[in-house]
mmCIF file of C-alpha atoms in Angstrom:
data_model
loop_
_atom_site.group_PDB
_atom_site.id
_atom_site.type_symbol
_atom_site.label_atom_id
_atom_site.label_comp_id
_atom_site.label_asym_id
_atom_site.label_seq_id
_atom_site.Cartn_x
_atom_site.Cartn_y
_atom_site.Cartn_z
ATOM 1 C CA GLY Q 11 -0.015 -0.026 -0.006
ATOM 2 C CA ILE Q 12 2.828 2.331 0.759
ATOM 3 C CA MET Q 13 4.603 1.608 -2.429
ATOM 4 C CA ALA Q 14 1.316 2.155 -4.414
ATOM 5 C CA GLY Q 15 0.709 5.434 -2.585
ATOM 6 C CA ALA Q 16 4.180 6.809 -2.881
ATOM 7 C CA LYS Q 17 4.882 9.677 -5.263
ATOM 8 C CA ARG Q 18 8.047 11.537 -6.338
ATOM 9 C CA LEU Q 19 7.613 15.233 -5.839
ATOM 10 C CA SER Q 20 10.563 17.546 -6.545
ATOM 11 C CA GLY Q 21 12.947 14.570 -6.494
ATOM 12 C CA ILE Q 22 11.858 13.522 -3.024
ATOM 13 C CA TRP Q 23 9.835 10.375 -2.381
ATOM 14 C CA SER Q 24 6.770 11.037 -0.289
ATOM 15 C CA VAL Q 25 3.514 9.335 0.624
ATOM 16 C CA SER Q 26 0.242 10.692 -0.863
ATOM 17 C CA LYS Q 27 -1.823 12.961 1.274
ATOM 18 C CA ALA Q 28 -4.629 10.322 0.773
ATOM 19 C CA PHE Q 29 -2.654 7.550 2.435
ATOM 20 C CA GLY Q 30 -3.722 8.343 5.971
ATOM 21 C CA LEU Q 31 -7.475 8.576 4.893
ATOM 22 C CA ILE Q 32 -7.064 5.277 2.935
ATOM 23 C CA ALA Q 33 -5.564 3.571 6.040
ATOM 24 C CA LEU Q 34 -8.486 4.835 8.150
ATOM 25 C CA THR Q 35 -10.941 3.775 5.554
ATOM 26 C CA SER Q 36 -9.362 0.283 5.442
ATOM 27 C CA VAL Q 37 -9.811 -0.131 9.188
ATOM 28 C CA GLY Q 38 -13.501 0.789 9.060
ATOM 29 C CA TRP Q 39 -14.318 -1.326 5.880
ATOM 30 C CA SER Q 40 -12.470 -4.315 7.226
ATOM 31 C CA ALA Q 41 -14.546 -4.183 10.506
ATOM 32 C CA SER Q 42 -17.720 -3.784 8.334
ATOM 33 C CA ASP Q 43 -16.784 -6.773 6.255
ATOM 34 C CA VAL Q 44 -16.083 -8.864 9.205
ATOM 35 C CA LEU Q 45 -19.424 -7.834 10.878
ATOM 36 C CA PHE Q 46 -21.286 -8.438 7.659
ATOM 37 C CA LYS Q 47 -19.992 -11.904 7.297
ATOM 38 C CA LYS Q 48 -20.798 -12.743 10.962
ATOM 39 C CA TYR Q 49 -24.300 -11.384 10.946
ATOM 40 C CA ALA Q 50 -25.441 -11.938 7.201
ATOM 41 C CA VAL Q 51 -26.268 -15.594 8.127
ATOM 42 C CA ALA Q 52 -28.807 -14.383 10.811
ATOM 43 C CA PHE Q 53 -31.070 -12.774 8.080
ATOM 44 C CA GLU Q 54 -33.752 -14.615 6.345
ATOM 45 C CA SER Q 55 -32.007 -14.255 2.992
ATOM 46 C CA TYR Q 56 -28.981 -12.765 1.391
ATOM 47 C CA HIS Q 57 -31.189 -9.957 -0.085
ATOM 48 C CA SER Q 58 -32.216 -8.902 3.324
ATOM 49 C CA ALA Q 59 -28.602 -8.667 4.593
ATOM 50 C CA LEU Q 60 -27.640 -6.882 1.337
ATOM 51 C CA ILE Q 61 -30.208 -4.160 1.988
ATOM 52 C CA ILE Q 62 -28.510 -3.517 5.439
ATOM 53 C CA TYR Q 63 -25.095 -3.656 3.896
ATOM 54 C CA LEU Q 64 -26.059 -0.976 1.250
ATOM 55 C CA LEU Q 65 -27.679 1.245 3.860
ATOM 56 C CA GLY Q 66 -24.227 1.620 5.340
ATOM 57 C CA SER Q 67 -23.116 3.370 2.060
ATOM 58 C CA PHE Q 68 -26.402 5.284 1.700
ATOM 59 C CA LEU Q 69 -26.955 6.827 5.081
ATOM 60 C CA PRO Q 70 -23.901 8.917 5.243
ATOM 61 C CA ALA Q 71 -24.920 10.641 2.055
ATOM 62 C CA LEU Q 72 -28.276 11.419 3.447
ATOM 63 C CA VAL Q 73 -26.697 12.901 6.673
ATOM 64 C CA ALA Q 74 -24.312 14.922 4.549
ATOM 65 C CA LEU Q 75 -27.298 16.484 2.681
ATOM 66 C CA LEU Q 76 -28.520 17.893 6.015
ATOM 67 C CA PHE Q 77 -25.636 20.414 5.975
ATOM 68 C CA ILE Q 78 -26.449 23.498 3.704
ATOM 69 C CA SER Q 79 -22.663 24.021 3.259
ATOM 70 C CA ILE Q 80 -22.687 20.617 1.425
ATOM 71 C CA ARG Q 81 -26.044 20.845 -0.276
ATOM 72 C CA ARG Q 82 -25.745 24.227 -2.003
ATOM 73 C CA PRO Q 83 -22.473 23.366 -3.866
ATOM 74 C CA LEU Q 84 -23.718 19.980 -4.707
ATOM 75 C CA LYS Q 85 -26.968 21.405 -6.117
ATOM 76 C CA LYS Q 86 -24.962 23.874 -8.236
ATOM 77 C CA HIS Q 87 -22.584 21.271 -9.488
ATOM 78 C CA LEU Q 88 -25.455 18.808 -10.359
ATOM 79 C CA ALA Q 89 -27.125 21.595 -12.423
ATOM 80 C CA SER Q 90 -24.009 22.042 -14.483
ATOM 81 C CA ILE Q 91 -23.540 18.412 -15.480
ATOM 82 C CA SER Q 92 -24.012 17.749 -19.175
ATOM 83 C CA SER Q 93 -26.137 14.897 -20.517
ATOM 84 C CA ARG Q 94 -22.843 12.997 -21.336
ATOM 85 C CA GLY Q 95 -21.797 13.516 -17.722
ATOM 86 C CA TRP Q 96 -25.059 12.139 -16.484
ATOM 87 C CA VAL Q 97 -24.499 9.044 -18.635
ATOM 88 C CA MET Q 98 -21.027 8.715 -16.923
ATOM 89 C CA VAL Q 99 -22.551 9.297 -13.456
ATOM 90 C CA GLY Q 100 -25.063 6.564 -14.143
ATOM 91 C CA ILE Q 101 -22.612 4.120 -15.445
ATOM 92 C CA ASN Q 102 -20.428 4.780 -12.414
ATOM 93 C CA LEU Q 103 -23.296 4.104 -10.030
ATOM 94 C CA LEU Q 104 -24.322 1.017 -11.688
ATOM 95 C CA VAL Q 105 -20.830 -0.384 -11.813
ATOM 96 C CA GLY Q 106 -20.164 0.597 -8.127
ATOM 97 C CA ILE Q 107 -23.389 -0.923 -6.924
ATOM 98 C CA GLY Q 108 -22.800 -4.018 -9.071
ATOM 99 C CA GLY Q 109 -19.280 -4.375 -7.490
ATOM 100 C CA THR Q 110 -20.714 -3.836 -4.014
ATOM 101 C CA ILE Q 111 -23.381 -6.480 -4.545
ATOM 102 C CA ALA Q 112 -20.872 -9.069 -5.980
ATOM 103 C CA PHE Q 113 -18.375 -8.270 -3.041
ATOM 104 C CA SER Q 114 -20.998 -8.653 -0.358
ATOM 105 C CA TYR Q 115 -22.098 -11.866 -1.833
ATOM 106 C CA ALA Q 116 -18.442 -13.103 -2.024
ATOM 107 C CA LEU Q 117 -18.215 -12.269 1.698
ATOM 108 C CA THR Q 118 -21.041 -14.754 2.365
ATOM 109 C CA LEU Q 119 -19.340 -17.485 0.618
ATOM 110 C CA GLY Q 120 -15.795 -17.123 1.723
ATOM 111 C CA LYS Q 121 -13.529 -15.984 4.638
ATOM 112 C CA ALA Q 122 -13.868 -12.186 5.071
ATOM 113 C CA SER Q 123 -10.103 -11.683 5.300
ATOM 114 C CA LEU Q 124 -9.388 -13.611 2.072
ATOM 115 C CA THR Q 125 -12.237 -11.974 0.292
ATOM 116 C CA SER Q 126 -11.131 -8.508 1.370
ATOM 117 C CA VAL Q 127 -7.508 -9.053 0.574
ATOM 118 C CA PHE Q 128 -8.396 -9.788 -3.056
ATOM 119 C CA LEU Q 129 -9.178 -6.086 -3.294
ATOM 120 C CA GLY Q 130 -5.407 -5.565 -3.132
ATOM 121 C CA ILE Q 131 -5.280 -6.236 -6.945
ATOM 122 C CA GLN Q 132 -7.938 -3.349 -7.505
ATOM 123 C CA PRO Q 133 -5.008 -0.834 -8.304
ATOM 124 C CA LEU Q 134 -3.920 -3.043 -11.299
ATOM 125 C CA PHE Q 135 -7.497 -2.997 -12.605
ATOM 126 C CA ALA Q 136 -7.821 0.781 -11.901
ATOM 127 C CA PHE Q 137 -4.510 1.413 -13.851
ATOM 128 C CA SER Q 138 -5.729 -0.932 -16.719
ATOM 129 C CA TRP Q 139 -9.078 0.898 -16.852
ATOM 130 C CA GLY Q 140 -7.293 4.272 -16.808
ATOM 131 C CA LEU Q 141 -5.268 3.236 -19.869
ATOM 132 C CA LEU Q 142 -8.276 1.886 -21.717
ATOM 133 C CA LEU Q 143 -10.656 4.730 -20.871
ATOM 134 C CA LYS Q 144 -8.143 7.438 -21.758
ATOM 135 C CA LYS Q 145 -8.191 6.204 -25.295
ATOM 136 C CA LEU Q 146 -12.086 6.392 -25.255
ATOM 137 C CA LEU Q 147 -12.884 9.377 -23.139
ATOM 138 C CA HIS Q 148 -10.954 12.612 -23.318
ATOM 139 C CA GLU Q 149 -12.077 13.509 -19.717
ATOM 140 C CA VAL Q 150 -10.005 10.695 -18.083
ATOM 141 C CA ASP Q 151 -6.601 11.822 -16.810
ATOM 142 C CA SER Q 152 -3.589 10.172 -18.442
ATOM 143 C CA GLU Q 153 -1.669 7.572 -16.479
ATOM 144 C CA ASP Q 154 1.961 8.107 -15.710
ATOM 145 C CA LEU Q 155 3.804 5.654 -17.928
ATOM 146 C CA SER Q 156 7.419 6.440 -16.935
ATOM 147 C CA THR Q 157 9.723 3.538 -16.421
ATOM 148 C CA GLN Q 158 10.120 4.273 -12.806
ATOM 149 C CA THR Q 159 6.347 4.469 -12.121
ATOM 150 C CA LEU Q 160 5.716 1.155 -14.075
ATOM 151 C CA ALA Q 161 8.549 -0.563 -12.143
ATOM 152 C CA LEU Q 162 7.046 0.717 -8.808
ATOM 153 C CA LYS Q 163 3.613 -0.471 -9.840
ATOM 154 C CA GLY Q 164 4.946 -3.825 -10.971
ATOM 155 C CA ALA Q 165 6.783 -4.298 -7.705
ATOM 156 C CA SER Q 166 3.793 -3.385 -5.666
ATOM 157 C CA LEU Q 167 1.660 -5.964 -7.658
ATOM 158 C CA LEU Q 168 4.230 -8.623 -7.086
ATOM 159 C CA LEU Q 169 4.101 -7.873 -3.241
ATOM 160 C CA VAL Q 170 0.325 -8.187 -3.376
ATOM 161 C CA ILE Q 171 0.460 -11.464 -5.269
ATOM 162 C CA LEU Q 172 3.061 -12.777 -2.848
ATOM 163 C CA GLY Q 173 0.887 -11.756 0.127
ATOM 164 C CA LEU Q 174 -2.231 -13.334 -1.489
ATOM 165 C CA SER Q 175 -0.230 -16.677 -1.965
ATOM 166 C CA PHE Q 176 0.566 -16.695 1.756
ATOM 167 C CA LEU Q 177 -3.033 -16.323 2.667
#
């Protein structure tokens, strides 16, 4: 994770500002995954458990909308989105919900730790999607394809695969 979050700025290696938030998020999500795995079996069906799981993502958004300092800029931004932008937002939401449903179902079938650790290869997919989508959509930022960055990402991937093989 540190290798993937490292950036070289002005000739000095540093950890991304997002690293601390990512670490904190990982702690929370891992607890959520373990709790879901433990209590999903108590529900009448997987679908009932899924609704509770999805509420965990939906409720913070509703609470955030209670704050006018968040609601006003959001409303202004939403009004400025083009129809192409709305298509992208819709696709993003569908893919995200689909991934969440698939992941939560995988949690019910396997060990929470092993299921969660497979998300460690997500940066490889994000990098690949970034390369592909840049060719199709001009809005997508270009990936850094320098030799040093590719070597770092490759080394990170090897460490993730090595870690997965131990589990």
